[in-house]
CSV table of C-alpha atoms in Angstrom, one decimal:
chain,number,residue,atom,x,y,z
W,1319,MET,CA,101.3,96.1,99.8
W,1320,ASN,CA,98.5,97.9,97.5
W,1321,ASN,CA,99.8,101.5,97.8
W,1322,SER,CA,99.0,103.4,95.1
W,1323,SER,CA,101.9,106.1,94.7
W,1324,ILE,CA,104.3,107.4,96.7
W,1325,VAL,CA,106.4,109.3,94.1
W,1326,ASP,CA,106.7,113.0,94.3
W,1327,PHE,CA,105.5,114.6,91.1
W,1328,GLU,CA,106.9,117.5,90.7
W,1329,VAL,CA,107.9,117.9,87.0
W,1330,GLN,CA,104.4,117.7,84.8
W,1331,SER,CA,104.6,117.8,81.3
W,1332,THR,CA,101.8,117.3,78.6
W,1333,CYS,CA,100.3,113.8,78.7
W,1334,SER,CA,99.2,112.8,74.9
W,1335,ASN,CA,95.3,112.1,74.7
W,1336,VAL,CA,96.5,108.8,72.6
W,1337,VAL,CA,98.3,107.2,76.1
W,1338,SER,CA,95.4,108.3,78.1
W,1339,THR,CA,92.9,107.0,76.5
W,1340,SER,CA,94.1,104.0,75.2
W,1341,LEU,CA,95.4,103.5,79.1
W,1342,THR,CA,91.6,104.1,79.9
W,1343,SER,CA,90.4,102.0,77.4
W,1344,VAL,CA,92.5,98.9,78.4
W,1345,ILE,CA,91.9,99.2,81.9
W,1346,SER,CA,88.1,99.6,81.2
W,1347,PHE,CA,88.1,96.0,78.8
W,1348,VAL,CA,90.4,94.3,81.3
W,1349,SER,CA,88.0,95.2,84.2
W,1350,VAL,CA,84.6,94.4,82.7
W,1351,SER,CA,85.8,91.3,81.3
W,1352,ALA,CA,86.9,90.7,85.3
W,1353,PHE,CA,83.5,91.7,86.5
W,1354,VAL,CA,81.7,89.6,83.6
W,1355,GLY,CA,83.5,86.4,84.4
W,1356,ASN,CA,84.2,86.2,87.5
W,1357,ILE,CA,79.8,86.9,87.3
W,1358,LEU,CA,79.4,83.8,85.2
W,1359,VAL,CA,81.6,81.3,87.1
W,1360,THR,CA,79.5,82.1,90.1
W,1361,ALA,CA,76.5,82.1,88.2
W,1362,VAL,CA,77.5,78.2,86.7
W,1363,PHE,CA,78.4,77.5,90.3
W,1364,LEU,CA,75.2,78.6,91.9
W,1365,MET,CA,73.0,76.6,88.6
W,1366,PHE,CA,74.5,73.4,88.6
W,1367,THR,CA,75.0,71.1,91.8
W,1368,THR,CA,77.1,68.6,90.3
W,1369,ILE,CA,80.4,70.4,90.3
W,1370,ARG,CA,79.7,71.4,94.2
W,1371,ASN,CA,82.8,69.9,95.4
W,1372,SER,CA,85.8,71.1,97.7
W,1373,THR,CA,88.0,72.5,95.3
W,1374,ASN,CA,84.9,74.6,93.6
W,1375,TYR,CA,83.5,75.9,96.3
W,1376,PHE,CA,87.0,77.6,96.7
W,1377,ILE,CA,87.6,78.6,93.3
W,1378,VAL,CA,84.0,80.5,93.5
W,1379,ASN,CA,85.4,82.0,97.1
W,1380,MET,CA,88.3,82.9,94.9
W,1381,ALA,CA,85.7,84.6,91.9
W,1382,VAL,CA,83.8,86.2,94.7
W,1383,SER,CA,87.0,88.3,95.6
W,1384,ASP,CA,88.0,89.1,92.4
W,1385,LEU,CA,84.7,90.0,91.8
W,1386,LEU,CA,85.5,93.2,94.5
W,1387,SER,CA,88.7,93.9,92.6
W,1388,ALA,CA,86.7,94.2,89.7
W,1389,PHE,CA,83.8,96.1,91.1
W,1390,THR,CA,86.2,98.5,92.9
W,1391,ASN,CA,88.8,98.9,90.2
W,1392,TRP,CA,87.0,101.5,88.3
W,1393,PRO,CA,86.5,103.9,91.7
W,1394,LEU,CA,90.2,104.0,92.5
W,1395,TYR,CA,90.9,105.0,88.7
W,1396,VAL,CA,89.0,107.5,89.2
W,1397,MET,CA,90.2,108.7,92.8
W,1398,ASP,CA,93.9,108.6,91.9
W,1399,GLY,CA,92.8,111.6,89.4
W,1400,MET,CA,93.4,109.5,86.1
W,1401,LEU,CA,90.5,110.5,84.7
W,1402,THR,CA,90.0,114.5,85.7
W,1403,ARG,CA,92.9,116.8,87.0
W,1404,ARG,CA,90.2,118.6,89.3
W,1405,HIS,CA,91.4,118.6,93.1
W,1406,MET,CA,89.2,116.0,95.1
W,1407,ILE,CA,90.9,116.3,98.5
W,1408,ASP,CA,88.5,118.4,100.2
W,1409,ASP,CA,85.4,115.8,98.9
W,1410,PRO,CA,84.3,113.5,101.7
W,1411,MET,CA,83.1,111.7,99.3
W,1412,ALA,CA,85.8,110.7,97.0
W,1413,THR,CA,87.7,110.2,100.7
W,1414,ILE,CA,85.1,107.8,101.7
W,1415,LEU,CA,85.4,106.0,97.9
W,1416,CYS,CA,89.5,106.1,98.7
W,1417,ARG,CA,89.0,104.7,101.6
W,1418,LEU,CA,87.0,101.4,100.9
W,1419,GLY,CA,88.4,101.2,97.3
W,1420,LEU,CA,92.0,100.9,98.7
W,1421,TYR,CA,90.8,98.4,101.6
W,1422,SER,CA,88.7,96.2,99.5
W,1423,ARG,CA,91.4,96.0,96.9
W,1424,ALA,CA,93.6,94.7,100.2
W,1425,VAL,CA,91.0,92.4,101.0
W,1426,SER,CA,90.2,90.9,97.4
W,1427,GLN,CA,93.5,90.1,97.2
W,1428,ALA,CA,94.3,88.7,99.9
W,1429,VAL,CA,91.2,86.4,99.6
W,1430,SER,CA,92.9,85.2,96.4
W,1431,ILE,CA,95.7,84.0,97.2
W,1432,LEU,CA,94.0,82.8,100.7
W,1433,SER,CA,91.4,80.8,98.4
W,1434,LEU,CA,94.4,79.3,96.3
W,1435,GLU,CA,95.8,78.1,99.3
W,1436,LEU,CA,93.0,76.6,100.5
W,1437,ILE,CA,93.0,75.1,96.7
W,1438,VAL,CA,96.1,73.3,97.0
W,1439,VAL,CA,95.8,72.0,100.4
W,1440,ASP,CA,92.6,70.2,99.2
W,1441,ARG,CA,94.1,68.5,96.7
W,1442,PHE,CA,97.2,67.9,98.6
W,1443,ILE,CA,95.2,66.1,101.1
W,1444,ALA,CA,92.5,64.1,98.7
W,1445,ILE,CA,95.7,62.9,96.5
W,1446,VAL,CA,98.8,62.6,99.2
W,1447,LEU,CA,96.7,61.6,102.1
W,1448,PRO,CA,92.9,60.5,100.8
W,1449,PHE,CA,92.3,58.6,104.2
W,1450,GLN,CA,92.6,62.2,105.6
W,1451,SER,CA,89.8,63.7,103.5
W,1452,ILE,CA,87.4,62.1,105.1
W,1453,ARG,CA,87.9,65.0,108.0
W,1454,ILE,CA,87.4,67.7,105.0
W,1455,THR,CA,83.9,68.5,106.3
W,1456,ARG,CA,81.6,70.6,105.1
W,1457,ARG,CA,80.7,72.6,107.9
W,1458,LEU,CA,85.0,72.8,107.9
W,1459,ARG,CA,85.1,74.0,104.5
W,1460,ALA,CA,82.3,76.4,105.5
W,1461,LEU,CA,84.4,77.4,108.4
W,1462,LEU,CA,87.7,78.0,106.7
W,1463,MET,CA,86.0,80.0,103.3
W,1464,LEU,CA,84.8,82.3,106.0
W,1465,LEU,CA,87.8,82.8,108.1
W,1466,SER,CA,89.5,83.3,104.9
W,1467,TRP,CA,87.5,86.8,104.5
W,1468,ILE,CA,87.6,87.5,108.1
W,1469,PHE,CA,91.6,87.4,108.3
W,1470,PRO,CA,91.9,90.1,105.3
W,1471,LEU,CA,89.2,92.3,106.8
W,1472,SER,CA,90.2,92.4,109.9
W,1473,THR,CA,94.3,92.6,109.4
W,1474,LEU,CA,94.1,95.2,106.7
W,1475,ILE,CA,92.1,97.7,108.7
W,1476,PRO,CA,94.2,100.2,108.5
W,1477,TYR,CA,93.6,101.4,105.4
W,1478,VAL,CA,90.2,102.4,106.2
W,1479,TRP,CA,91.6,104.5,108.9
W,1480,TYR,CA,94.8,105.6,107.1
W,1481,ALA,CA,93.6,105.9,103.4
W,1482,LYS,CA,93.0,109.4,102.3
W,1483,ILE,CA,93.6,111.7,98.8
W,1484,VAL,CA,96.9,113.8,98.8
W,1485,GLN,CA,98.2,116.3,96.4
W,1486,GLU,CA,101.6,115.6,95.1
W,1487,GLY,CA,102.6,118.3,92.4
W,1488,ARG,CA,99.9,118.7,90.2
W,1489,GLN,CA,98.5,115.6,90.8
W,1490,THR,CA,95.7,114.1,93.1
W,1491,PHE,CA,96.6,110.3,94.7
W,1492,CYS,CA,94.8,108.2,96.8
W,1493,LYS,CA,97.3,106.8,99.1
W,1494,PHE,CA,98.0,104.9,102.3
W,1495,SER,CA,99.3,107.6,103.5
W,1496,SER,CA,99.5,106.9,108.0
W,1497,SER,CA,101.1,109.2,110.8
W,1498,TRP,CA,103.3,105.9,111.7
W,1499,ASN,CA,107.3,106.4,111.4
W,1500,THR,CA,109.1,105.3,108.4
W,1501,MET,CA,110.2,101.9,110.4
W,1502,GLU,CA,106.4,101.1,111.4
W,1503,LEU,CA,105.4,101.6,107.7
W,1504,SER,CA,108.1,99.3,106.4
W,1505,THR,CA,107.1,97.0,108.9
W,1506,PHE,CA,103.5,96.9,108.0
W,1507,TYR,CA,104.1,96.4,104.2
W,1508,THR,CA,107.1,94.0,104.9
W,1509,VAL,CA,104.3,91.2,107.2
W,1510,GLY,CA,101.8,92.2,104.2
W,1511,PHE,CA,104.1,90.5,101.5
W,1512,LEU,CA,105.1,87.7,103.7
W,1513,VAL,CA,101.4,86.6,105.0
W,1514,PHE,CA,99.8,87.6,101.7
W,1515,TYR,CA,102.4,87.0,98.8
W,1516,PHE,CA,105.8,84.9,100.0
W,1517,ILE,CA,104.8,82.8,102.1
W,1518,PRO,CA,101.6,81.4,100.2
W,1519,PHE,CA,103.9,81.2,97.0
W,1520,ILE,CA,106.1,78.9,99.0
W,1521,LEU,CA,103.6,76.9,100.3
W,1522,ILE,CA,101.9,76.2,96.8
W,1523,THR,CA,104.8,75.1,95.4
W,1524,VAL,CA,105.8,72.7,98.1
W,1525,LEU,CA,102.4,71.3,97.6
W,1526,TYR,CA,102.0,71.0,94.6
W,1527,SER,CA,104.9,69.3,93.6
W,1528,LYS,CA,104.3,67.4,96.5
W,1529,ILE,CA,101.2,66.3,94.4
W,1530,MET,CA,102.5,66.1,91.6
W,1531,LYS,CA,105.2,63.7,92.3
W,1532,CYS,CA,102.2,61.4,94.0
W,1533,LEU,CA,100.7,61.5,91.0
W,1534,LYS,CA,103.7,60.6,88.9
W,1535,GLN,CA,104.0,57.3,91.0
W,1536,ARG,CA,100.3,55.9,90.9
W,1537,ARG,CA,100.6,54.5,87.3
W,1538,PRO,CA,98.4,50.7,87.4
W,1539,MET,CA,99.8,48.8,84.9
W,1540,ASP,CA,97.2,45.8,84.5
W,1541,GLN,CA,93.8,46.8,82.7
W,1542,THR,CA,91.6,45.4,85.8
W,1543,ARG,CA,87.9,47.3,86.5
W,1544,GLN,CA,89.4,48.6,89.6
W,1545,ASN,CA,92.8,49.7,88.1
W,1546,THR,CA,90.9,50.9,85.3
W,1547,ILE,CA,89.1,53.9,88.1
W,1548,ARG,CA,92.2,54.7,89.7
W,1549,ILE,CA,93.6,55.9,86.0
W,1550,GLN,CA,90.7,57.6,85.4
W,1551,ASN,CA,90.7,59.2,89.1
W,1552,ARG,CA,94.4,59.9,88.5
W,1553,GLN,CA,93.9,61.0,84.9
W,1554,GLN,CA,91.2,63.6,86.5
W,1555,ASN,CA,92.9,64.6,89.1
W,1556,GLN,CA,96.3,65.4,86.9
W,1557,THR,CA,93.9,67.7,85.0
W,1558,VAL,CA,92.2,69.5,88.0
W,1559,MET,CA,95.9,70.3,89.1
W,1560,LYS,CA,96.8,71.9,85.6
W,1561,VAL,CA,93.9,73.9,85.5
W,1562,PHE,CA,94.8,75.2,89.6
W,1563,ILE,CA,98.9,75.9,88.4
W,1564,SER,CA,97.4,78.0,85.3
W,1565,ILE,CA,95.3,79.9,87.9
W,1566,VAL,CA,98.5,80.1,90.0
W,1567,VAL,CA,100.9,81.2,87.8
W,1568,ALA,CA,98.2,84.0,86.2
W,1569,PHE,CA,98.0,85.2,89.4
W,1570,PHE,CA,101.4,85.7,90.5
W,1571,LEU,CA,102.4,86.5,86.8
W,1572,CYS,CA,99.9,89.6,86.9
W,1573,TRP,CA,100.6,90.6,90.9
W,1574,THR,CA,104.6,90.9,90.8
W,1575,PRO,CA,105.2,93.4,88.5
W,1576,LEU,CA,103.5,95.7,91.5
W,1577,CYS,CA,105.5,94.2,94.3
W,1578,VAL,CA,108.8,95.2,91.4
W,1579,TYR,CA,106.6,98.4,91.5
W,1580,ILE,CA,106.5,99.2,94.5
W,1581,ALA,CA,109.9,98.6,95.7
W,1582,LEU,CA,111.4,100.6,92.2
W,1583,VAL,CA,109.3,103.6,93.6
W,1584,VAL,CA,110.7,103.4,97.1
W,1585,VAL,CA,114.0,102.6,95.6
W,1586,PHE,CA,114.8,104.8,92.9
W,1587,PRO,CA,111.5,107.1,92.9
W,1588,SER,CA,113.5,109.4,90.0
W,1589,LEU,CA,112.6,106.8,87.4
W,1590,PHE,CA,108.9,108.2,88.0
W,1591,ALA,CA,109.1,111.3,88.8
W,1592,LYS,CA,108.5,113.0,84.9
W,1593,ASP,CA,105.7,110.1,84.3
W,1594,ALA,CA,103.2,112.8,83.6
W,1595,CYS,CA,100.4,110.3,82.2
W,1596,GLN,CA,101.1,108.2,85.3
W,1597,LEU,CA,101.7,105.4,82.7
W,1598,PHE,CA,103.7,103.0,85.0
W,1599,LEU,CA,101.1,103.6,87.7
W,1600,GLY,CA,98.1,102.9,85.5
W,1601,LEU,CA,100.1,99.6,83.8
W,1602,PHE,CA,101.6,97.7,87.1
W,1603,TYR,CA,98.4,98.9,89.0
W,1604,TYR,CA,95.4,98.9,87.4
W,1605,VAL,CA,96.0,96.5,84.5
W,1606,PHE,CA,98.3,94.2,85.5
W,1607,PRO,CA,96.2,93.3,88.8
W,1608,SER,CA,93.1,93.3,87.4
W,1609,LEU,CA,94.2,90.9,84.6
W,1610,SER,CA,94.7,88.0,87.0
W,1611,ALA,CA,90.6,88.6,88.0
W,1612,ALA,CA,90.0,89.0,84.0
W,1613,VAL,CA,92.4,85.8,83.1
W,1614,ASN,CA,91.1,83.0,85.6
W,1615,PRO,CA,87.6,82.9,84.1
W,1616,VAL,CA,89.1,82.6,80.8
W,1617,ILE,CA,91.6,79.3,82.0
W,1618,LEU,CA,88.1,77.7,84.2
W,1619,PHE,CA,86.0,77.9,81.2
W,1620,VAL,CA,89.0,76.9,78.5
W,1621,SER,CA,90.5,74.2,80.3
W,1622,SER,CA,87.5,73.1,82.2
W,1623,SER,CA,85.4,70.1,79.9
W,1624,ARG,CA,83.0,70.6,82.6
W,1625,PHE,CA,82.7,74.1,83.4
W,1626,SER,CA,82.6,75.1,79.4
W,1627,ASN,CA,79.7,72.4,79.1
W,1628,LEU,CA,77.8,73.6,82.2
W,1629,LEU,CA,78.0,77.3,81.2
W,1630,LYS,CA,77.1,76.8,77.5
W,1631,GLU,CA,73.8,75.0,79.2
W,1632,MET,CA,73.1,77.5,81.3
W,1633,LEU,CA,73.5,80.5,78.1
W,1634,THR,CA,71.7,77.7,76.3
W,1635,SER,CA,68.7,78.0,79.0
W,1636,ILE,CA,68.8,81.4,79.1
W,1637,LEU,CA,68.1,82.1,75.8
W,1638,CYS,CA,65.6,79.6,75.3
W,1639,LYS,CA,63.8,80.7,78.0
W,1640,LEU,CA,64.2,85.1,76.5
W,1641,CYS,CA,62.8,83.5,73.0
W,1642,CYS,CA,59.9,81.8,75.1
W,1643,ARG,CA,59.0,84.6,76.8
W,1644,SER,CA,59.3,87.3,73.6
W,1645,GLY,CA,57.6,84.8,71.6
W,1646,ARG,CA,54.3,84.5,74.4
W,1647,ILE,CA,54.2,88.3,74.6
W,1648,SER,CA,54.4,88.8,70.7
W,1649,ALA,CA,51.3,86.0,71.0
W,1650,GLN,CA,50.1,87.5,73.2
W,1651,ARG,CA,50.2,90.9,71.8
W,1652,GLN,CA,48.5,89.5,67.9
W,1653,ILE,CA,45.7,87.9,69.8
W,1654,ILE,CA,45.0,92.1,71.1
W,1655,ASP,CA,45.4,93.4,68.3
W,1656,LEU,CA,43.1,90.9,66.2
W,1657,GLN,CA,40.2,91.6,69.1
W,1658,VAL,CA,40.6,95.3,68.5
W,1659,ILE,CA,40.4,94.5,64.9
W,1660,GLN,CA,37.2,92.0,65.4
W,1661,SER,CA,35.5,94.8,67.6
């Protein structure tokens, strides 16, 4: 999981500046979009207490992890020699950035998938087992969020010890390069794939199916006041689940190409041996995973009217404060100028 590259690029050809510039521009745009979008999600959540429910806490937890991914995307891009051909193997600072970058990226992915699991479990209890929802206290929720960080931070620590910058052919790469044998390395990647990808995917799929089945069965027919409230709650739950499943689909669609890429590199390394521009590496390792972090805020603001309305309110409030401050400064300058003229 999250291995930058294990291909021997012995054959190098001239890389088109157009391809290199285009790839860099795309990665820059996606990274900046992910950073700004998740900052806005976090800011809206912190500013308005009305949306601080259990599900949104986990959504913001995921947004913070996506911020970490967006923040480390560019340092890793530089460490992989995507912007320069200068060898950085003997640069201590480059090695530190390489290790922290790979570690942060792996932790970010793990926290995001664990946050998705917490969201679907929270929705499952609230909709399918509503009488058990009182067990989800603030203290338990805070503990679950803390564990969603502690578990990845502790289990993925090998990236800190074994990640380094290596030279393959004429290219340098920031990669996980341990002294483990093939069996140990395969075990590490297999366990990571199962724990942070395959098992969460199965769990989310099963629980989501049960939730939607439960929502379809609860269809009050008469229009009494109590049933009207139930209908409104049901519609609200359906809206929340649609937003959630959109985020889940985007996450797995964006991260699956990386898994496929790594598998192909291991099994068929010759397919990528002549990729002088590192186009496949740039697309599958940087662009697609970063798209997940960039798309999530868009889905949230477009699909959730509450988040979008609060975002507008927050931006309007900020603009008003800036305009008022600018107006006061302008007025103070005019008064000072007038006093100078009179004196």
